[in-house]
């Protein structure tokens, strides 16, 4: 039985209501059938690092930082703005904190001639990054910034597989990479291999060939 606290479901890794929204969005985009039960589980919510599912939802469902849904390329730019604002807030907050600590005598700098130039330069860089990100988002919202068109001469294996399978593969791969930084990667190694095998089968079926070797998937 799922444990819940104020609507939060531990097995879903989110609230049931939000999981429903992800599932409905998958149906809207043709990634799932309406009769499927929890098609977004393991793709856009579930066990594991929340940020992996968030990145996946932006990539496939167009999830925006405010929780709404848009086109994936607009969502990509919206998240870039969100991250740039966070970086600017951190940079300005850190400088203000250090200056307050120094004024109160809790921070003694080794170089008394230090004038915070590096910190202020970092803030200026963060402001510039934010300005560029906001311009790109505005252009994307106006339809002036569209996704890059792949070279038709190049075979894109991602077009040969079901988007829900691809989303599950990227979720598993994202968790594997996250766990490799000090967690338990073995929890996801087999899952990634399983989804690679599934994608290989779908590619082979699309191409009408017998699957007798690995096709060398790349995320």
GROMACS .gro file of C-alpha atoms in nm:
model
  219
    1UNK     CA    1   0.000   0.000   0.000
    2UNK     CA    2   0.129   0.344  -0.087
    3UNK     CA    3   0.215   0.564   0.208
    4UNK     CA    4   0.089   0.920   0.180
    5UNK     CA    5   0.142   1.235   0.379
    6UNK     CA    6  -0.056   1.545   0.285
    7UNK     CA    7  -0.123   1.395  -0.056
    8UNK     CA    8   0.237   1.286  -0.114
    9UNK     CA    9   0.276   0.926  -0.226
   10UNK     CA   10   0.614   0.775  -0.144
   11UNK     CA   11   0.590   0.510  -0.413
   12UNK     CA   12   0.503   0.766  -0.678
   13UNK     CA   13   0.759   1.016  -0.555
   14UNK     CA   14   0.503   1.292  -0.592
   15UNK     CA   15   0.137   1.358  -0.517
   16UNK     CA   16  -0.122   1.139  -0.682
   17UNK     CA   17  -0.273   1.448  -0.839
   18UNK     CA   18   0.054   1.547  -1.002
   19UNK     CA   19   0.110   1.192  -1.123
   20UNK     CA   20  -0.235   1.210  -1.283
   21UNK     CA   21  -0.131   1.529  -1.463
   22UNK     CA   22   0.180   1.362  -1.602
   23UNK     CA   23  -0.026   1.065  -1.718
   24UNK     CA   24  -0.285   1.288  -1.887
   25UNK     CA   25  -0.010   1.479  -2.061
   26UNK     CA   26   0.132   1.153  -2.196
   27UNK     CA   27  -0.211   1.065  -2.335
   28UNK     CA   28  -0.243   1.412  -2.492
   29UNK     CA   29   0.091   1.367  -2.668
   30UNK     CA   30   0.015   1.014  -2.783
   31UNK     CA   31   0.275   0.861  -2.555
   32UNK     CA   32   0.021   0.646  -2.371
   33UNK     CA   33  -0.333   0.515  -2.397
   34UNK     CA   34  -0.600   0.645  -2.164
   35UNK     CA   35  -0.664   0.298  -2.019
   36UNK     CA   36  -0.301   0.250  -1.914
   37UNK     CA   37  -0.237   0.256  -1.541
   38UNK     CA   38   0.034   0.498  -1.431
   39UNK     CA   39   0.219   0.515  -1.766
   40UNK     CA   40   0.444   0.789  -1.629
   41UNK     CA   41   0.579   0.576  -1.345
   42UNK     CA   42   0.952   0.529  -1.390
   43UNK     CA   43   0.951   0.793  -1.660
   44UNK     CA   44   0.835   1.119  -1.503
   45UNK     CA   45   0.783   1.022  -1.141
   46UNK     CA   46   0.862   0.735  -0.908
   47UNK     CA   47   1.156   0.609  -0.707
   48UNK     CA   48   1.483   0.793  -0.749
   49UNK     CA   49   1.623   1.143  -0.783
   50UNK     CA   50   1.351   1.400  -0.840
   51UNK     CA   51   1.564   1.617  -1.068
   52UNK     CA   52   1.608   1.329  -1.313
   53UNK     CA   53   1.232   1.303  -1.357
   54UNK     CA   54   1.201   1.681  -1.381
   55UNK     CA   55   1.456   1.694  -1.664
   56UNK     CA   56   1.275   1.408  -1.837
   57UNK     CA   57   0.938   1.579  -1.803
   58UNK     CA   58   1.076   1.899  -1.954
   59UNK     CA   59   1.235   1.706  -2.237
   60UNK     CA   60   0.934   1.495  -2.333
   61UNK     CA   61   0.625   1.659  -2.184
   62UNK     CA   62   0.727   2.024  -2.195
   63UNK     CA   63   0.698   2.069  -1.819
   64UNK     CA   64   0.769   2.430  -1.722
   65UNK     CA   65   0.926   2.547  -1.392
   66UNK     CA   66   0.581   2.656  -1.268
   67UNK     CA   67   0.439   2.309  -1.328
   68UNK     CA   68   0.244   2.394  -1.642
   69UNK     CA   69   0.309   2.229  -1.977
   70UNK     CA   70   0.425   2.383  -2.303
   71UNK     CA   71   0.627   2.273  -2.600
   72UNK     CA   72   0.950   2.096  -2.506
   73UNK     CA   73   1.178   2.353  -2.667
   74UNK     CA   74   1.006   2.640  -2.483
   75UNK     CA   75   1.030   2.439  -2.161
   76UNK     CA   76   1.401   2.391  -2.224
   77UNK     CA   77   1.454   2.767  -2.243
   78UNK     CA   78   1.227   2.830  -1.942
   79UNK     CA   79   1.437   2.596  -1.729
   80UNK     CA   80   1.752   2.772  -1.849
   81UNK     CA   81   1.605   3.100  -1.719
   82UNK     CA   82   1.509   2.931  -1.393
   83UNK     CA   83   1.863   2.800  -1.343
   84UNK     CA   84   2.019   3.134  -1.436
   85UNK     CA   85   1.801   3.313  -1.181
   86UNK     CA   86   1.901   3.061  -0.918
   87UNK     CA   87   2.270   3.108  -0.996
   88UNK     CA   88   2.234   3.487  -0.975
   89UNK     CA   89   2.046   3.462  -0.644
   90UNK     CA   90   2.316   3.238  -0.500
   91UNK     CA   91   2.598   3.465  -0.617
   92UNK     CA   92   2.443   3.784  -0.482
   93UNK     CA   93   2.337   3.615  -0.158
   94UNK     CA   94   2.684   3.476  -0.096
   95UNK     CA   95   2.848   3.816  -0.144
   96UNK     CA   96   2.600   3.987   0.086
   97UNK     CA   97   2.647   3.718   0.350
   98UNK     CA   98   3.027   3.739   0.338
   99UNK     CA   99   3.020   4.118   0.360
  100UNK     CA  100   2.785   4.103   0.660
  101UNK     CA  101   3.006   3.846   0.833
  102UNK     CA  102   3.311   4.063   0.776
  103UNK     CA  103   3.133   4.371   0.907
  104UNK     CA  104   3.031   4.181   1.220
  105UNK     CA  105   3.385   4.053   1.272
  106UNK     CA  106   3.304   3.688   1.202
  107UNK     CA  107   3.501   3.676   0.877
  108UNK     CA  108   3.869   3.767   0.864
  109UNK     CA  109   4.015   3.775   0.514
  110UNK     CA  110   4.375   3.683   0.453
  111UNK     CA  111   4.408   3.969   0.206
  112UNK     CA  112   4.280   4.292   0.364
  113UNK     CA  113   4.303   4.469   0.028
  114UNK     CA  114   4.053   4.232  -0.125
  115UNK     CA  115   3.775   4.447  -0.273
  116UNK     CA  116   3.527   4.174  -0.369
  117UNK     CA  117   3.606   4.232  -0.737
  118UNK     CA  118   3.595   3.862  -0.824
  119UNK     CA  119   3.262   3.815  -0.649
  120UNK     CA  120   3.113   4.118  -0.822
  121UNK     CA  121   3.244   3.993  -1.158
  122UNK     CA  122   3.076   3.658  -1.094
  123UNK     CA  123   2.750   3.841  -1.025
  124UNK     CA  124   2.787   4.041  -1.347
  125UNK     CA  125   2.846   3.717  -1.539
  126UNK     CA  126   2.536   3.563  -1.380
  127UNK     CA  127   2.329   3.869  -1.477
  128UNK     CA  128   2.454   3.845  -1.835
  129UNK     CA  129   2.375   3.475  -1.851
  130UNK     CA  130   2.025   3.546  -1.721
  131UNK     CA  131   1.969   3.822  -1.974
  132UNK     CA  132   2.068   3.593  -2.262
  133UNK     CA  133   1.847   3.313  -2.128
  134UNK     CA  134   1.549   3.549  -2.098
  135UNK     CA  135   1.600   3.666  -2.455
  136UNK     CA  136   1.609   3.308  -2.581
  137UNK     CA  137   1.294   3.224  -2.388
  138UNK     CA  138   1.110   3.526  -2.530
  139UNK     CA  139   1.218   3.427  -2.880
  140UNK     CA  140   1.103   3.068  -2.824
  141UNK     CA  141   0.765   3.186  -2.697
  142UNK     CA  142   0.725   3.404  -3.009
  143UNK     CA  143   0.810   3.108  -3.229
  144UNK     CA  144   1.132   3.266  -3.345
  145UNK     CA  145   1.352   3.006  -3.180
  146UNK     CA  146   1.273   2.656  -3.294
  147UNK     CA  147   1.446   2.324  -3.234
  148UNK     CA  148   1.735   2.243  -3.463
  149UNK     CA  149   1.630   2.041  -3.766
  150UNK     CA  150   1.821   1.715  -3.788
  151UNK     CA  151   2.015   1.640  -4.102
  152UNK     CA  152   1.786   1.417  -4.314
  153UNK     CA  153   2.095   1.237  -4.442
  154UNK     CA  154   2.170   1.116  -4.090
  155UNK     CA  155   1.975   0.826  -3.946
  156UNK     CA  156   1.827   0.917  -3.608
  157UNK     CA  157   1.749   0.601  -3.415
  158UNK     CA  158   1.535   0.795  -3.169
  159UNK     CA  159   1.268   0.840  -3.438
  160UNK     CA  160   1.239   0.463  -3.470
  161UNK     CA  161   1.129   0.391  -3.114
  162UNK     CA  162   0.822   0.465  -2.906
  163UNK     CA  163   0.866   0.794  -2.717
  164UNK     CA  164   0.752   0.633  -2.392
  165UNK     CA  165   1.026   0.371  -2.424
  166UNK     CA  166   1.280   0.642  -2.497
  167UNK     CA  167   1.163   0.843  -2.195
  168UNK     CA  168   1.198   0.537  -1.972
  169UNK     CA  169   1.548   0.475  -2.105
  170UNK     CA  170   1.658   0.832  -2.039
  171UNK     CA  171   1.508   0.824  -1.689
  172UNK     CA  172   1.700   0.506  -1.607
  173UNK     CA  173   2.017   0.647  -1.762
  174UNK     CA  174   1.979   0.970  -1.567
  175UNK     CA  175   1.945   0.783  -1.240
  176UNK     CA  176   2.244   0.565  -1.325
  177UNK     CA  177   2.461   0.871  -1.388
  178UNK     CA  178   2.337   1.032  -1.067
  179UNK     CA  179   2.411   0.723  -0.859
  180UNK     CA  180   2.760   0.694  -1.007
  181UNK     CA  181   2.851   1.012  -0.822
  182UNK     CA  182   2.850   0.830  -0.491
  183UNK     CA  183   2.531   0.632  -0.470
  184UNK     CA  184   2.438   0.282  -0.574
  185UNK     CA  185   2.470   0.258  -0.956
  186UNK     CA  186   2.405  -0.117  -0.949
  187UNK     CA  187   2.040  -0.035  -0.880
  188UNK     CA  188   2.004   0.102  -1.233
  189UNK     CA  189   2.267  -0.078  -1.442
  190UNK     CA  190   2.039  -0.372  -1.517
  191UNK     CA  191   1.743  -0.142  -1.581
  192UNK     CA  192   1.942   0.059  -1.837
  193UNK     CA  193   2.047  -0.265  -2.007
  194UNK     CA  194   1.685  -0.382  -2.017
  195UNK     CA  195   1.569  -0.061  -2.181
  196UNK     CA  196   1.859  -0.067  -2.426
  197UNK     CA  197   1.748  -0.415  -2.528
  198UNK     CA  198   1.388  -0.294  -2.567
  199UNK     CA  199   1.495  -0.001  -2.782
  200UNK     CA  200   1.711  -0.229  -2.994
  201UNK     CA  201   1.407  -0.450  -3.053
  202UNK     CA  202   1.197  -0.151  -3.154
  203UNK     CA  203   1.467  -0.026  -3.392
  204UNK     CA  204   1.497  -0.370  -3.549
  205UNK     CA  205   1.120  -0.395  -3.588
  206UNK     CA  206   1.111  -0.048  -3.747
  207UNK     CA  207   1.386  -0.143  -3.992
  208UNK     CA  208   1.240  -0.485  -4.060
  209UNK     CA  209   1.557  -0.669  -3.971
  210UNK     CA  210   1.641  -0.961  -3.750
  211UNK     CA  211   1.804  -0.850  -3.426
  212UNK     CA  212   2.127  -1.044  -3.393
  213UNK     CA  213   2.359  -0.786  -3.237
  214UNK     CA  214   2.358  -0.474  -3.025
  215UNK     CA  215   2.292  -0.157  -3.223
  216UNK     CA  216   2.505   0.076  -3.014
  217UNK     CA  217   2.251   0.310  -2.859
  218UNK     CA  218   2.359   0.654  -2.748
  219UNK     CA  219   2.148   0.882  -2.528
   0.00000   0.00000   0.00000
